[in-house]
Short mmCIF file of C-alpha atoms in Angstrom, two decimals:
data_model
loop_
_atom_site.label_atom_id
_atom_site.label_comp_id
_atom_site.label_asym_id
_atom_site.label_seq_id
_atom_site.Cartn_x
_atom_site.Cartn_y
_atom_site.Cartn_z
CA UNK J 11 34.60 -26.46 10.72
CA UNK J 12 31.45 -26.47 12.96
CA UNK J 13 30.55 -24.34 15.75
CA UNK J 14 28.52 -25.65 18.74
CA UNK J 15 28.29 -22.80 20.99
CA UNK J 16 24.62 -22.30 21.98
CA UNK J 17 23.44 -25.84 21.20
CA UNK J 18 23.47 -27.62 17.85
CA UNK J 19 26.18 -27.85 15.41
CA UNK J 20 26.16 -25.29 12.69
CA UNK J 21 28.70 -24.57 9.95
CA UNK J 22 30.62 -21.67 11.15
CA UNK J 23 30.86 -20.32 7.41
CA UNK J 24 26.98 -20.37 7.29
CA UNK J 25 26.99 -18.27 10.67
CA UNK J 26 29.35 -15.47 9.80
CA UNK J 27 27.76 -14.21 6.67
CA UNK J 28 24.33 -14.28 8.48
CA UNK J 29 25.66 -12.51 11.62
CA UNK J 30 27.48 -9.93 9.05
CA UNK J 31 24.13 -9.17 7.23
CA UNK J 32 22.02 -8.87 10.49
CA UNK J 33 24.65 -6.54 11.92
CA UNK J 34 24.50 -4.30 8.64
CA UNK J 35 20.58 -4.32 8.65
CA UNK J 36 20.56 -3.51 11.99
CA UNK J 37 22.98 -0.45 11.77
CA UNK J 38 21.29 0.77 8.70
CA UNK J 39 17.83 0.60 10.40
CA UNK J 40 19.24 2.54 13.51
CA UNK J 41 21.01 5.19 11.21
CA UNK J 42 17.33 5.66 9.35
CA UNK J 43 15.66 5.93 12.61
CA UNK J 44 18.18 8.59 13.97
CA UNK J 45 17.76 10.25 10.46
CA UNK J 46 14.03 10.60 11.00
CA UNK J 47 14.18 11.71 14.57
CA UNK J 48 16.56 14.41 13.39
CA UNK J 49 14.09 15.35 10.63
CA UNK J 50 11.13 15.60 12.65
CA UNK J 51 13.16 17.64 15.52
CA UNK J 52 13.74 19.80 12.78
CA UNK J 53 10.09 20.56 12.38
CA UNK J 54 9.58 20.97 15.93
CA UNK J 55 7.81 17.40 16.76
CA UNK J 56 9.29 14.24 18.52
CA UNK J 57 10.54 11.77 16.22
CA UNK J 58 10.04 7.81 16.20
CA UNK J 59 12.47 7.16 18.93
CA UNK J 60 11.32 9.88 21.26
CA UNK J 61 7.51 8.90 20.63
CA UNK J 62 8.15 5.42 21.30
CA UNK J 63 10.22 6.02 24.36
CA UNK J 64 7.19 8.05 25.82
CA UNK J 65 5.12 5.21 25.46
CA UNK J 66 6.91 3.35 28.32
CA UNK J 67 5.41 5.55 30.83
CA UNK J 68 3.01 8.06 29.21
CA UNK J 69 -0.44 7.10 27.60
CA UNK J 70 0.33 5.41 24.13
CA UNK J 71 -1.37 6.54 20.92
CA UNK J 72 -2.75 3.03 20.26
CA UNK J 73 -2.94 0.36 22.91
CA UNK J 74 -4.44 -2.03 20.55
CA UNK J 75 -1.36 -2.11 18.43
CA UNK J 76 0.78 -2.61 21.41
CA UNK J 77 -1.10 -5.86 22.47
CA UNK J 78 -1.20 -7.00 18.84
CA UNK J 79 2.38 -6.34 18.85
CA UNK J 80 3.11 -8.45 22.17
CA UNK J 81 0.86 -11.03 20.72
CA UNK J 82 3.41 -11.60 17.86
CA UNK J 83 6.21 -12.08 20.13
CA UNK J 84 4.19 -14.65 22.24
CA UNK J 85 4.55 -17.11 19.52
CA UNK J 86 7.96 -18.04 20.43
CA UNK J 87 6.72 -18.63 24.11
CA UNK J 88 5.35 -21.77 25.70
CA UNK J 89 1.82 -21.58 26.84
CA UNK J 90 2.77 -21.18 30.63
CA UNK J 91 4.96 -18.30 29.71
CA UNK J 92 2.39 -16.61 27.47
CA UNK J 93 -0.05 -16.78 30.49
CA UNK J 94 2.71 -15.25 32.54
CA UNK J 95 3.35 -12.33 29.93
CA UNK J 96 -0.38 -11.49 29.14
CA UNK J 97 -1.19 -11.34 33.16
CA UNK J 98 1.91 -9.28 33.78
CA UNK J 99 0.81 -6.87 31.09
CA UNK J 100 -2.79 -6.67 32.11
CA UNK J 101 -1.51 -6.07 35.61
CA UNK J 102 0.93 -3.07 34.73
CA UNK J 103 -1.73 -1.53 32.72
CA UNK J 104 -4.35 -1.74 35.84
CA UNK J 105 -1.62 -0.31 38.12
CA UNK J 106 -1.01 2.58 35.27
CA UNK J 107 -4.82 3.20 34.75
CA UNK J 108 -5.28 3.69 38.53
CA UNK J 109 -2.57 6.15 38.67
CA UNK J 110 -3.87 7.99 35.70
CA UNK J 111 -7.25 8.15 37.04
CA UNK J 112 -5.92 9.53 40.30
CA UNK J 113 -4.02 12.28 38.97
CA UNK J 114 -6.65 13.20 36.03
CA UNK J 115 -4.03 12.04 33.28
CA UNK J 116 -5.08 10.96 29.82
CA UNK J 117 -6.33 7.38 29.96
CA UNK J 118 -5.20 4.65 27.51
CA UNK J 119 -3.81 1.06 28.14
CA UNK J 120 -0.86 -0.65 26.13
CA UNK J 121 2.27 0.40 28.44
CA UNK J 122 1.91 -3.14 30.24
CA UNK J 123 2.31 -4.76 26.84
CA UNK J 124 5.36 -2.79 25.91
CA UNK J 125 7.08 -3.13 29.17
CA UNK J 126 6.70 -7.02 28.86
CA UNK J 127 8.02 -7.03 25.37
CA UNK J 128 11.06 -4.89 26.48
CA UNK J 129 11.55 -7.20 29.48
CA UNK J 130 11.45 -10.30 27.30
CA UNK J 131 14.30 -8.69 25.39
CA UNK J 132 16.41 -8.35 28.75
CA UNK J 133 15.30 -11.82 29.81
CA UNK J 134 16.81 -12.97 26.25
CA UNK J 135 20.15 -11.32 26.71
CA UNK J 136 20.91 -12.29 30.34
CA UNK J 137 19.12 -15.66 30.92
CA UNK J 138 19.23 -17.25 27.62
CA UNK J 139 21.80 -18.62 25.30
CA UNK J 140 22.06 -20.07 21.69
CA UNK J 141 19.04 -20.69 19.55
CA UNK J 142 16.87 -19.95 22.53
CA UNK J 143 18.26 -16.50 22.76
CA UNK J 144 18.22 -15.98 19.05
CA UNK J 145 14.51 -17.21 18.88
CA UNK J 146 13.16 -14.82 21.84
CA UNK J 147 15.30 -11.86 20.22
CA UNK J 148 13.36 -12.56 16.98
CA UNK J 149 10.17 -12.78 18.76
CA UNK J 150 10.82 -9.11 20.40
CA UNK J 151 12.34 -7.66 17.37
CA UNK J 152 8.84 -8.87 15.29
CA UNK J 153 6.96 -6.94 18.11
CA UNK J 154 8.93 -3.76 18.26
CA UNK J 155 9.23 -3.66 14.30
CA UNK J 156 5.53 -3.51 14.02
CA UNK J 157 5.49 -0.66 16.80
CA UNK J 158 8.47 1.19 15.50
CA UNK J 159 7.23 0.92 11.89
CA UNK J 160 3.86 2.52 12.97
CA UNK J 161 5.75 5.53 14.41
CA UNK J 162 8.16 5.71 11.41
CA UNK J 163 5.02 6.11 9.41
CA UNK J 164 3.92 9.13 11.28
CA UNK J 165 7.21 10.87 10.72
CA UNK J 166 7.03 10.06 7.07
CA UNK J 167 3.48 11.59 6.57
CA UNK J 168 5.05 14.60 8.34
CA UNK J 169 7.87 14.77 6.10
CA UNK J 170 5.88 14.49 3.18
CA UNK J 171 3.48 17.56 4.08
CA UNK J 172 6.39 19.95 4.71
CA UNK J 173 8.77 18.94 1.67
CA UNK J 174 6.13 18.72 -1.06
CA UNK J 175 4.50 22.12 -1.27
CA UNK J 176 2.71 20.93 -4.27
CA UNK J 177 0.56 17.65 -5.03
CA UNK J 178 -0.25 15.82 -8.46
CA UNK J 179 -3.77 15.39 -7.60
CA UNK J 180 -5.07 17.15 -10.92
CA UNK J 181 -3.07 14.36 -12.84
CA UNK J 182 -4.39 11.42 -11.08
CA UNK J 183 -8.19 12.76 -11.30
CA UNK J 184 -7.85 13.25 -14.91
CA UNK J 185 -6.24 9.56 -15.46
CA UNK J 186 -9.10 8.10 -13.09
CA UNK J 187 -11.34 9.25 -15.92
CA UNK J 188 -10.36 6.24 -17.84
CA UNK J 189 -11.61 4.11 -14.51
CA UNK J 190 -15.08 5.94 -14.37
CA UNK J 191 -14.07 7.92 -11.52
CA UNK J 192 -14.60 5.17 -8.77
CA UNK J 193 -13.78 7.04 -5.56
CA UNK J 194 -16.92 9.44 -6.70
CA UNK J 195 -19.15 6.34 -7.53
CA UNK J 196 -18.09 4.72 -3.94
CA UNK J 197 -18.50 7.85 -2.05
CA UNK J 198 -22.23 8.32 -2.98
CA UNK J 199 -22.66 4.35 -2.31
CA UNK J 200 -21.13 5.03 1.17
CA UNK J 201 -23.29 7.79 1.83
CA UNK J 202 -26.54 5.94 0.95
CA UNK J 203 -25.40 3.01 3.64
CA UNK J 204 -25.81 5.61 6.20
CA UNK J 205 -24.20 5.23 9.57
CA UNK J 206 -24.24 1.71 9.70
CA UNK J 207 -22.13 1.20 6.66
CA UNK J 208 -19.77 4.23 7.47
CA UNK J 209 -19.02 2.83 10.83
CA UNK J 210 -18.30 -0.76 9.63
CA UNK J 211 -15.87 0.65 6.90
CA UNK J 212 -14.41 2.82 9.39
CA UNK J 213 -13.83 0.00 11.96
CA UNK J 214 -12.20 -2.37 8.98
CA UNK J 215 -10.09 0.71 7.95
CA UNK J 216 -8.73 1.48 11.33
CA UNK J 217 -8.17 -2.04 12.43
CA UNK J 218 -6.15 -3.29 9.36
CA UNK J 219 -3.14 -4.01 11.54
CA UNK J 220 -5.21 -5.80 14.07
CA UNK J 221 -6.43 -8.15 11.03
CA UNK J 222 -2.86 -8.59 9.86
CA UNK J 223 -1.48 -9.76 13.26
CA UNK J 224 -4.53 -12.43 13.36
CA UNK J 225 -3.39 -13.55 10.28
CA UNK J 226 0.32 -13.66 11.25
CA UNK J 227 -0.58 -15.39 14.44
CA UNK J 228 -1.98 -18.14 12.35
CA UNK J 229 1.07 -18.51 10.05
CA UNK J 230 3.57 -18.38 13.10
CA UNK J 231 1.58 -20.89 15.49
CA UNK J 232 4.29 -23.64 15.15
CA UNK J 233 6.99 -21.49 16.07
CA UNK J 234 7.07 -22.43 19.77
CA UNK J 235 7.01 -26.12 19.00
CA UNK J 236 9.44 -26.06 15.91
CA UNK J 237 11.54 -23.35 17.58
CA UNK J 238 12.15 -21.72 14.12
CA UNK J 239 10.17 -19.12 12.06
CA UNK J 240 8.68 -20.21 8.74
CA UNK J 241 10.62 -18.78 5.60
CA UNK J 242 7.81 -16.38 4.71
CA UNK J 243 5.10 -14.75 6.48
CA UNK J 244 2.80 -11.56 6.39
CA UNK J 245 4.83 -9.69 8.71
CA UNK J 246 7.88 -9.67 6.46
CA UNK J 247 5.54 -8.49 3.42
CA UNK J 248 3.68 -6.08 5.89
CA UNK J 249 7.04 -4.34 6.96
CA UNK J 250 8.53 -4.23 3.42
CA UNK J 251 5.40 -2.55 2.28
CA UNK J 252 5.54 0.20 4.96
CA UNK J 253 9.19 0.59 4.36
CA UNK J 254 9.03 1.25 0.67
CA UNK J 255 5.80 2.95 0.38
CA UNK J 256 6.39 6.36 1.98
CA UNK J 257 9.68 6.66 -0.26
CA UNK J 258 7.12 6.78 -3.02
CA UNK J 259 4.94 9.06 -1.49
CA UNK J 260 7.93 11.62 -1.74
CA UNK J 261 8.11 10.93 -5.67
CA UNK J 262 4.48 11.20 -6.23
CA UNK J 263 2.79 13.24 -3.63
CA UNK J 264 -0.90 13.07 -3.94
CA UNK J 265 -3.52 13.96 -0.98
CA UNK J 266 -6.87 12.52 -2.35
CA UNK J 267 -10.01 13.63 -3.64
CA UNK J 268 -11.75 14.32 -0.27
CA UNK J 269 -8.97 17.08 -0.02
CA UNK J 270 -8.29 18.21 -3.53
CA UNK J 271 -11.92 18.25 -4.72
CA UNK J 272 -13.78 18.10 -1.33
CA UNK J 273 -14.87 20.03 1.83
CA UNK J 274 -11.90 18.77 3.90
CA UNK J 275 -9.45 20.70 1.60
CA UNK J 276 -10.66 24.00 2.69
CA UNK J 277 -9.50 26.50 0.94
CA UNK J 278 -6.68 24.79 -0.83
CA UNK J 279 -9.11 22.40 -2.73
CA UNK J 280 -9.87 23.15 -6.48
CA UNK J 281 -13.28 22.79 -5.93
CA UNK J 282 -15.83 21.10 -3.71
CA UNK J 283 -17.00 18.61 -6.16
CA UNK J 284 -16.55 15.31 -4.26
CA UNK J 285 -18.45 12.74 -4.33
CA UNK J 286 -21.35 14.15 -6.04
CA UNK J 287 -19.82 15.81 -9.21
CA UNK J 288 -17.07 14.15 -11.23
CA UNK J 289 -14.04 16.65 -11.94
CA UNK J 290 -14.02 18.23 -15.27
CA UNK J 291 -11.40 16.91 -17.80
CA UNK J 292 -8.75 19.91 -18.02
CA UNK J 293 -5.28 20.27 -18.54
CA UNK J 294 -3.79 19.08 -15.31
CA UNK J 295 -1.00 20.89 -13.49
CA UNK J 296 0.50 20.72 -9.89
CA UNK J 297 -1.64 22.33 -7.54
CA UNK J 298 -0.14 23.86 -3.93
CA UNK J 299 -1.50 22.36 -0.87
CA UNK J 300 -1.30 22.90 2.88
CA UNK J 301 1.84 22.05 5.19
CA UNK J 302 -0.15 19.37 7.33
CA UNK J 303 -2.31 17.15 4.94
CA UNK J 304 -0.10 13.81 4.30
CA UNK J 305 0.72 13.43 0.53
CA UNK J 306 -0.04 9.63 1.16
CA UNK J 307 -2.30 8.39 -1.84
CA UNK J 308 0.10 7.00 -4.30
CA UNK J 309 0.08 4.10 -3.93
CA UNK J 310 -2.66 3.26 -1.62
CA UNK J 311 -0.80 1.29 1.36
CA UNK J 312 -4.02 0.57 2.81
CA UNK J 313 -4.99 -1.44 -0.23
CA UNK J 314 -1.63 -2.97 -0.45
CA UNK J 315 -1.53 -4.15 3.17
CA UNK J 316 -5.28 -5.56 2.88
CA UNK J 317 -3.92 -7.28 -0.45
CA UNK J 318 -1.13 -8.72 1.57
CA UNK J 319 -3.71 -10.13 4.21
CA UNK J 320 -5.96 -11.53 1.40
CA UNK J 321 -3.02 -13.46 -0.19
CA UNK J 322 -1.31 -14.50 2.94
CA UNK J 323 -4.90 -15.94 4.35
CA UNK J 324 -5.31 -18.38 1.22
CA UNK J 325 -4.02 -21.02 3.25
CA UNK J 326 -5.70 -20.71 6.39
CA UNK J 327 -9.04 -22.26 7.77
CA UNK J 328 -12.28 -21.19 5.95
CA UNK J 329 -13.30 -18.57 8.52
CA UNK J 330 -9.80 -16.88 8.04
CA UNK J 331 -10.34 -16.90 4.37
CA UNK J 332 -13.36 -15.17 4.49
CA UNK J 333 -12.22 -12.83 7.02
CA UNK J 334 -9.06 -11.80 4.74
CA UNK J 335 -11.56 -11.55 1.46
CA UNK J 336 -13.99 -9.33 3.66
CA UNK J 337 -11.18 -7.20 4.99
CA UNK J 338 -9.83 -6.76 1.42
CA UNK J 339 -13.15 -5.51 -0.10
CA UNK J 340 -14.06 -3.78 2.71
CA UNK J 341 -10.89 -1.66 2.89
CA UNK J 342 -11.15 -1.03 -0.89
CA UNK J 343 -14.80 0.37 -0.09
CA UNK J 344 -13.26 2.55 2.80
CA UNK J 345 -10.40 3.79 0.76
CA UNK J 346 -12.52 4.92 -2.16
CA UNK J 347 -15.81 5.66 -0.42
CA UNK J 348 -14.26 7.92 2.18
CA UNK J 349 -12.47 9.85 -0.45
CA UNK J 350 -9.05 9.15 0.59
CA UNK J 351 -7.89 7.41 -2.94
CA UNK J 352 -8.54 7.46 -6.26
CA UNK J 353 -9.03 4.08 -8.58
CA UNK J 354 -5.58 4.71 -10.02
CA UNK J 355 -4.08 4.51 -6.42
CA UNK J 356 -5.84 1.07 -5.88
CA UNK J 357 -4.49 -0.37 -9.06
CA UNK J 358 -0.94 0.61 -8.07
CA UNK J 359 -1.27 -0.64 -4.67
CA UNK J 360 -2.20 -4.02 -5.73
CA UNK J 361 0.70 -4.41 -8.25
CA UNK J 362 3.00 -2.73 -5.52
CA UNK J 363 2.09 -5.56 -3.08
CA UNK J 364 2.22 -8.50 -5.39
CA UNK J 365 5.64 -7.30 -6.71
CA UNK J 366 7.02 -6.95 -2.96
CA UNK J 367 5.68 -10.15 -1.80
CA UNK J 368 6.97 -12.22 -4.87
CA UNK J 369 10.27 -10.59 -4.46
CA UNK J 370 10.62 -11.73 -0.77
CA UNK J 371 9.41 -15.22 -1.87
CA UNK J 372 12.06 -15.20 -4.46
CA UNK J 373 14.81 -14.46 -1.99
CA UNK J 374 13.51 -17.50 0.02
CA UNK J 375 13.86 -19.78 -3.23
CA UNK J 376 17.22 -18.92 -3.91
CA UNK J 377 16.84 -16.14 -6.50
CA UNK J 378 14.37 -18.18 -8.62
CA UNK J 379 14.65 -17.23 -12.29
CA UNK J 380 10.85 -17.12 -12.76
CA UNK J 381 10.54 -15.21 -9.71
CA UNK J 382 13.06 -12.62 -10.42
CA UNK J 383 11.39 -12.13 -13.91
CA UNK J 384 7.97 -11.76 -12.34
CA UNK J 385 9.67 -9.06 -9.53
CA UNK J 386 11.41 -7.24 -12.69
CA UNK J 387 7.94 -7.36 -14.67
CA UNK J 388 5.86 -6.00 -11.61
CA UNK J 389 8.28 -3.29 -11.02
CA UNK J 390 7.83 -2.42 -14.68
CA UNK J 391 4.33 -2.31 -14.58
CA UNK J 392 4.27 -0.41 -11.42
CA UNK J 393 6.61 2.22 -13.20
CA UNK J 394 4.63 2.52 -16.24
CA UNK J 395 1.53 2.94 -14.41
CA UNK J 396 3.05 6.03 -12.37
CA UNK J 397 4.43 7.63 -15.54
CA UNK J 398 1.08 7.20 -17.23
CA UNK J 399 -0.75 8.72 -14.44
CA UNK J 400 1.79 11.81 -14.66
CA UNK J 401 2.46 12.26 -18.50
CA UNK J 402 -0.54 10.46 -20.27
CA UNK J 403 -3.46 11.48 -17.82
CA UNK J 404 -5.28 13.85 -20.43
CA UNK J 405 -5.07 11.15 -23.06
CA UNK J 406 -6.27 8.41 -20.57
CA UNK J 407 -9.34 10.69 -19.86
CA UNK J 408 -9.89 11.28 -23.84
CA UNK J 409 -9.67 7.61 -24.58
CA UNK J 410 -11.13 5.75 -21.56
CA UNK J 411 -12.38 2.63 -23.65
CA UNK J 412 -8.50 2.12 -24.59
CA UNK J 413 -6.56 3.02 -21.27
CA UNK J 414 -9.11 1.82 -18.77
CA UNK J 415 -8.87 -1.83 -19.84
CA UNK J 416 -5.30 -1.44 -20.43
CA UNK J 417 -4.71 -0.46 -16.79
CA UNK J 418 -7.05 -3.10 -15.35
CA UNK J 419 -5.30 -5.83 -17.67
CA UNK J 420 -1.76 -4.64 -16.53
CA UNK J 421 -2.98 -5.13 -12.77
CA UNK J 422 -4.53 -8.43 -13.86
CA UNK J 423 -1.38 -9.76 -15.72
CA UNK J 424 0.84 -9.13 -12.37
CA UNK J 425 -1.91 -11.06 -10.42
CA UNK J 426 -1.96 -14.10 -13.14
CA UNK J 427 1.78 -14.07 -12.91
CA UNK J 428 1.76 -13.96 -9.08
CA UNK J 429 -0.67 -16.98 -8.94
CA UNK J 430 1.02 -19.03 -11.46
CA UNK J 431 4.55 -18.81 -9.97
CA UNK J 432 3.52 -19.37 -6.25
CA UNK J 433 1.51 -22.44 -7.43
CA UNK J 434 4.62 -23.68 -9.50
CA UNK J 435 6.57 -23.25 -6.24
CA UNK J 436 4.10 -25.03 -4.13
CA UNK J 437 4.20 -28.22 -6.71
CA UNK J 438 7.75 -28.14 -6.30
CA UNK J 439 8.08 -27.89 -2.73
CA UNK J 440 9.97 -31.29 -1.48
CA UNK J 441 7.64 -33.31 1.11
CA UNK J 442 10.40 -33.60 3.59
CA UNK J 443 10.12 -34.29 7.41
CA UNK J 444 12.28 -32.07 9.41
CA UNK J 445 14.03 -33.48 12.35
CA UNK J 446 13.17 -32.29 15.93
CA UNK J 447 15.51 -29.47 16.67
CA UNK J 448 17.50 -29.67 19.86
CA UNK J 449 15.95 -27.63 22.51
CA UNK J 450 17.73 -26.13 25.76
CA UNK J 451 16.34 -25.57 29.12
CA UNK J 452 13.88 -22.48 28.93
CA UNK J 453 13.93 -20.42 32.08
CA UNK J 454 10.70 -18.94 32.99
CA UNK J 455 9.61 -15.37 32.75
CA UNK J 456 9.79 -15.00 36.47
#
């Protein structure tokens, strides 16, 4: 009835479905990556698998992301093992730096972090057993998922630009009239702040993943002691957003005001209006666009990720809560003020995030009925928003005092439902003390 292999008594009936589930998920994920690799090759560029494999030796695109990913893996290690891993990563990077400097190659760090992460996977398979092997592989998987998710994102953006020759910006810009054209207003505000304001917002926008790792590290700080991951944490929501969001790009391709109505759109722009002159209200139609600008506006995933950071930092210390709040509002300022998104994208991004997060939490709470209802409601609100932007944009622009409040209230209703449901779960959570798990001898990394 019970299996003790790998330490600890566990119901064999519990293990088999779980193993089958993870095998199925792994096969689907591998198939997805292979499909993206083939699609990218068809357009003459390396796919996510090739791109990631190159970074074992060649200069990575972002060393910061590789080190942030390794930091997620370190949560499963002891402090001694962490110092060894970080020291090895830095040492490897110094060797790579010297070699690149000697041969005049492109300079970038991060190979050490990736190699150490891969080495830990080998150690888990060859030198650990049972729960300790599973825990270390979970840590490695978490790190590699963050890196691979970034690579697949690049490929998705390429596919959107190649397979969607027309975009729906005129519809979203027209619907945005109901919200007061917030991107045009934010764009003028950013211009007024000068270089300082621009640099601050640019840093926040680019380093969003790093802030997410900081919050995730706080949530996962007890993993090394408890030898288990918490039921729900930021990385799960972050990855789910990144997996589902690009699919919506394919359904609702939008490039953003700075391209459709600004100088960055070049000859493809309808007019050079952003951010000084709001677009006129006309009958919208799909517009053709180039084959390299990503159709990555609807919904705003930067807003979605910043919202996830905000809600997952609410239980953190005050400094981290303030940082999460700052990152959310600064990201909103950047997405709008740089002309990357419309206000309608922002509303859709918030609803999208809360729906994804509550769905994951509902799964952890045994398919709680209230959680399932809120997931269905959030999904319905999101779909209605997209349909309204597409088919009611002219009516929205003609009656802004009706549709503007309705759009905002729809978002607020999802926020209210999310807060109410999560607070109920917190009140009902049993205050039980977990027994100390049985620990196996841990071989060191060296």
